[in-house]
CSV table of C-alpha atoms in Angstrom, one decimal:
chain,number,residue,atom,x,y,z
A,1,MET,CA,161.0,-128.2,27.5
A,2,ALA,CA,159.1,-128.9,30.7
A,3,SER,CA,159.3,-126.2,33.4
A,4,GLN,CA,160.1,-127.2,37.0
A,5,GLN,CA,157.1,-127.3,39.2
A,6,HIS,CA,157.7,-125.6,42.5
A,7,SER,CA,154.2,-125.4,44.0
A,8,ASP,CA,153.7,-126.9,47.4
A,9,GLY,CA,153.7,-130.7,47.5
A,10,PRO,CA,153.0,-131.8,43.9
A,11,GLN,CA,153.1,-135.4,45.0
A,12,GLN,CA,150.1,-134.7,47.2
A,13,ARG,CA,147.9,-133.9,44.1
A,14,GLU,CA,145.9,-136.8,42.7
A,15,LEU,CA,147.3,-137.3,39.2
A,16,LEU,CA,145.6,-139.3,36.5
A,17,ARG,CA,147.2,-140.5,33.3
A,18,VAL,CA,146.2,-138.3,30.4
A,19,CYS,CA,148.5,-139.1,27.5
A,20,ARG,CA,151.9,-140.4,26.2
A,21,ILE,CA,153.9,-138.1,24.0
A,22,GLY,CA,154.6,-139.6,20.6
A,23,ARG,CA,156.6,-138.6,17.5
A,24,ALA,CA,157.6,-135.1,16.5
A,25,GLN,CA,155.1,-133.5,14.1
A,26,GLY,CA,156.9,-131.0,11.8
A,27,LEU,CA,159.7,-128.8,12.7
A,28,LYS,CA,158.2,-126.3,15.2
A,29,GLY,CA,157.8,-128.4,18.3
A,30,GLU,CA,154.5,-130.0,17.8
A,31,VAL,CA,154.1,-133.7,18.9
A,32,THR,CA,151.5,-136.4,18.4
A,33,VAL,CA,150.0,-137.7,21.6
A,34,LEU,CA,148.3,-141.0,22.5
A,35,PRO,CA,145.3,-140.0,24.7
A,36,PHE,CA,144.3,-142.0,27.7
A,37,THR,CA,141.4,-139.7,28.6
A,38,ASP,CA,137.8,-139.4,27.6
A,39,GLU,CA,138.0,-135.6,27.7
A,40,PRO,CA,140.9,-134.7,25.3
A,41,ASP,CA,139.2,-131.4,24.3
A,42,TYR,CA,139.4,-130.3,28.0
A,43,ARG,CA,142.8,-131.8,28.8
A,44,PHE,CA,144.5,-130.4,25.6
A,45,ALA,CA,142.9,-127.0,25.7
A,46,PRO,CA,145.4,-124.1,25.5
A,47,GLY,CA,146.7,-123.3,29.0
A,48,SER,CA,146.0,-126.7,30.4
A,49,VAL,CA,148.8,-128.0,32.7
A,50,LEU,CA,150.0,-131.6,32.6
A,51,TYR,CA,152.6,-133.2,34.8
A,52,THR,CA,155.2,-135.9,34.8
A,53,ARG,CA,154.3,-138.9,37.0
A,54,ASP,CA,156.0,-137.6,40.0
A,55,GLY,CA,154.5,-134.2,39.6
A,56,ALA,CA,157.9,-132.5,39.5
A,57,ASP,CA,157.7,-131.2,35.9
A,58,GLU,CA,154.8,-129.5,34.2
A,59,TYR,CA,153.9,-129.2,30.5
A,60,VAL,CA,151.7,-126.3,29.5
A,61,VAL,CA,149.6,-126.8,26.4
A,62,GLU,CA,150.2,-123.9,24.0
A,63,ARG,CA,147.8,-125.1,21.3
A,64,SER,CA,146.3,-128.4,20.0
A,65,ARG,CA,144.5,-129.7,17.0
A,66,THR,CA,143.3,-133.0,15.6
A,67,PHE,CA,144.3,-134.4,12.2
A,68,LYS,CA,143.0,-137.8,10.9
A,69,ASN,CA,141.8,-138.8,14.4
A,70,ARG,CA,145.1,-138.0,15.9
A,71,TRP,CA,145.8,-135.3,18.5
A,72,ILE,CA,148.7,-133.0,17.8
A,73,VAL,CA,149.8,-130.8,20.7
A,74,LYS,CA,152.3,-127.9,21.0
A,75,PHE,CA,153.7,-127.5,24.6
A,76,GLU,CA,155.2,-124.3,25.8
A,77,GLY,CA,159.0,-124.5,25.6
A,78,ILE,CA,159.1,-127.3,23.1
A,79,ASP,CA,159.9,-125.2,20.1
A,80,ASP,CA,161.8,-127.3,17.6
A,81,ARG,CA,162.1,-130.8,16.3
A,82,ASP,CA,165.0,-131.7,18.6
A,83,ALA,CA,163.0,-130.8,21.7
A,84,SER,CA,159.9,-132.6,20.5
A,85,GLU,CA,161.9,-135.8,19.6
A,86,ALA,CA,163.5,-135.7,23.1
A,87,ALA,CA,160.0,-135.7,24.6
A,88,ASN,CA,158.9,-138.9,22.8
A,89,GLY,CA,157.6,-141.5,25.2
A,90,ILE,CA,157.0,-139.2,28.2
A,91,GLU,CA,153.7,-139.9,29.9
A,92,LEU,CA,151.8,-137.0,31.2
A,93,TYR,CA,149.2,-136.7,34.0
A,94,GLY,CA,146.5,-134.3,35.0
A,95,GLU,CA,144.9,-133.4,38.2
A,96,ALA,CA,141.7,-135.2,39.2
A,97,ASP,CA,138.5,-133.1,38.9
A,98,ASP,CA,136.4,-132.3,41.8
A,99,PRO,CA,134.3,-135.4,42.7
A,100,GLU,CA,131.1,-133.4,43.0
A,101,TYR,CA,131.6,-132.0,39.5
A,102,MET,CA,132.3,-135.4,38.1
A,103,LEU,CA,129.2,-136.8,39.7
A,104,GLU,CA,127.1,-134.1,38.0
A,105,GLU,CA,128.8,-134.8,34.7
A,106,ASP,CA,128.4,-138.6,35.0
A,107,ALA,CA,132.1,-139.0,34.6
A,108,TRP,CA,134.3,-141.8,36.2
A,109,TYR,CA,138.0,-142.5,36.7
A,110,PRO,CA,139.3,-146.1,36.3
A,111,LYS,CA,140.2,-146.3,40.0
A,112,ASP,CA,136.5,-145.7,40.8
A,113,LEU,CA,135.4,-148.7,38.8
A,114,VAL,CA,137.9,-151.3,39.8
A,115,GLY,CA,136.4,-153.6,42.5
A,116,LEU,CA,132.8,-152.9,41.7
A,117,ASP,CA,130.4,-155.8,41.6
A,118,VAL,CA,128.9,-156.4,38.1
A,119,ARG,CA,125.2,-157.2,38.1
A,120,LEU,CA,122.7,-157.8,35.3
A,121,ALA,CA,120.5,-154.8,34.5
A,122,ASP,CA,116.7,-154.7,34.8
A,123,GLY,CA,115.1,-155.9,31.5
A,124,ASN,CA,118.5,-157.0,30.1
A,125,MET,CA,118.7,-158.4,26.5
A,126,LEU,CA,119.4,-161.9,27.8
A,127,GLY,CA,116.1,-162.1,29.7
A,128,LEU,CA,118.0,-163.1,32.8
A,129,PRO,CA,117.1,-162.0,36.4
A,130,ALA,CA,118.0,-158.4,37.3
A,131,GLY,CA,120.7,-158.2,39.9
A,132,GLN,CA,122.3,-161.5,39.1
A,133,SER,CA,126.0,-161.3,39.8
A,134,VAL,CA,128.2,-161.5,36.7
A,135,GLY,CA,131.5,-160.9,38.4
A,136,LYS,CA,133.8,-158.0,39.5
A,137,VAL,CA,135.7,-155.3,37.7
A,138,VAL,CA,139.4,-156.0,38.0
A,139,ASP,CA,140.9,-153.6,35.5
A,140,VAL,CA,140.0,-150.8,33.0
A,141,LEU,CA,141.9,-151.0,29.7
A,142,ASP,CA,142.4,-147.7,27.9
A,143,GLY,CA,142.5,-147.4,24.1
A,144,PHE,CA,140.2,-146.0,21.4
A,145,GLN,CA,137.4,-147.4,23.5
A,146,SER,CA,137.7,-148.2,27.2
A,147,LEU,CA,137.1,-151.8,28.2
A,148,LEU,CA,136.2,-153.1,31.6
A,149,LYS,CA,137.9,-156.4,32.5
A,150,VAL,CA,135.5,-158.4,34.5
A,151,ARG,CA,136.5,-161.5,36.5
A,152,LEU,CA,133.5,-163.9,36.1
A,153,ALA,CA,131.6,-165.0,39.2
A,154,ASN,CA,131.0,-168.3,37.4
A,155,PRO,CA,134.0,-169.2,35.3
A,156,VAL,CA,133.4,-171.4,32.2
A,157,ARG,CA,134.7,-174.9,32.7
A,158,ASP,CA,135.4,-177.7,30.2
A,159,PRO,CA,132.6,-180.2,30.6
A,160,ASP,CA,135.0,-183.2,30.3
A,161,THR,CA,137.9,-182.1,32.4
A,162,GLY,CA,136.3,-179.5,34.7
A,163,LYS,CA,139.2,-177.2,34.1
A,164,VAL,CA,138.4,-173.5,33.8
A,165,THR,CA,138.6,-172.4,30.2
A,166,GLU,CA,137.4,-168.7,30.6
A,167,ASN,CA,137.4,-166.7,33.8
A,168,SER,CA,137.1,-163.1,32.5
A,169,ALA,CA,135.4,-161.0,29.9
A,170,LEU,CA,136.1,-157.6,28.3
A,171,VAL,CA,133.1,-155.3,28.4
A,172,PRO,CA,132.9,-152.1,26.3
A,173,PHE,CA,132.5,-149.2,28.7
A,174,VAL,CA,129.6,-147.6,26.9
A,175,ASP,CA,126.1,-146.5,28.2
A,176,ALA,CA,124.3,-149.1,26.2
A,177,VAL,CA,126.2,-152.0,27.8
A,178,VAL,CA,126.8,-150.4,31.2
A,179,PRO,CA,123.7,-148.4,31.9
A,180,ASP,CA,124.1,-147.7,35.6
A,181,ILE,CA,127.0,-147.1,38.0
A,182,ASP,CA,126.4,-146.9,41.8
A,183,LEU,CA,129.7,-146.1,43.5
A,184,ASP,CA,128.0,-145.9,47.0
A,185,GLY,CA,126.4,-149.3,46.4
A,186,GLY,CA,129.6,-150.8,45.1
A,187,TYR,CA,128.2,-152.1,41.8
A,188,LEU,CA,127.4,-151.4,38.2
A,189,THR,CA,124.8,-152.9,36.0
A,190,LEU,CA,125.3,-154.7,32.7
A,191,ASP,CA,123.0,-155.2,29.7
A,192,PRO,CA,125.2,-157.5,27.6
A,193,PRO,CA,124.4,-158.7,24.1
A,194,GLY,CA,124.5,-162.4,23.6
A,195,GLY,CA,128.0,-163.9,23.5
A,196,LEU,CA,129.7,-161.0,25.3
A,197,ILE,CA,129.8,-162.8,28.7
A,198,PRO,CA,131.0,-166.4,28.5
A,199,GLY,CA,128.5,-168.8,30.1
A,200,LEU,CA,125.5,-166.4,29.8
């Protein structure tokens, strides 16, 4: 069971989506979770506190483990199969880390990336001019691997009709493809392999 959160102004905290509770695992209150975080070891560590979207209820991690690439978590107060089944589908959020710490750790949140200009990196694999604008980040898609959705600066058009056939691309958010992020400058650099960005 979630405990009521009575600390001052939970809605004032900046909460970031961490996971969705899935099916019950066994009979003792464990549940599978679908992570939306790049730091599950930290977020699911014993004693970690997660919150419902409105910040009103908190879920404290009692223990966690991985099994066949799945995270299985036991929350305090969820002690039997009925309680774990009742929690199925609940999305949990965690407090944002200190920005200075994140900068040191080279970590980013999706909201930091949306709106950034996307430019080609120096010495990119395509041999195109560094700094050439590719487009703008419009979304970050979570999954087993995060993807940046980039709206193309130069959409691909059908040569016969002139109609736009492709106006966005999905870019794996990995160091090899996105080597540099400059939040102050409002851009990130891209070193795309051939075929990743339509029209390049």
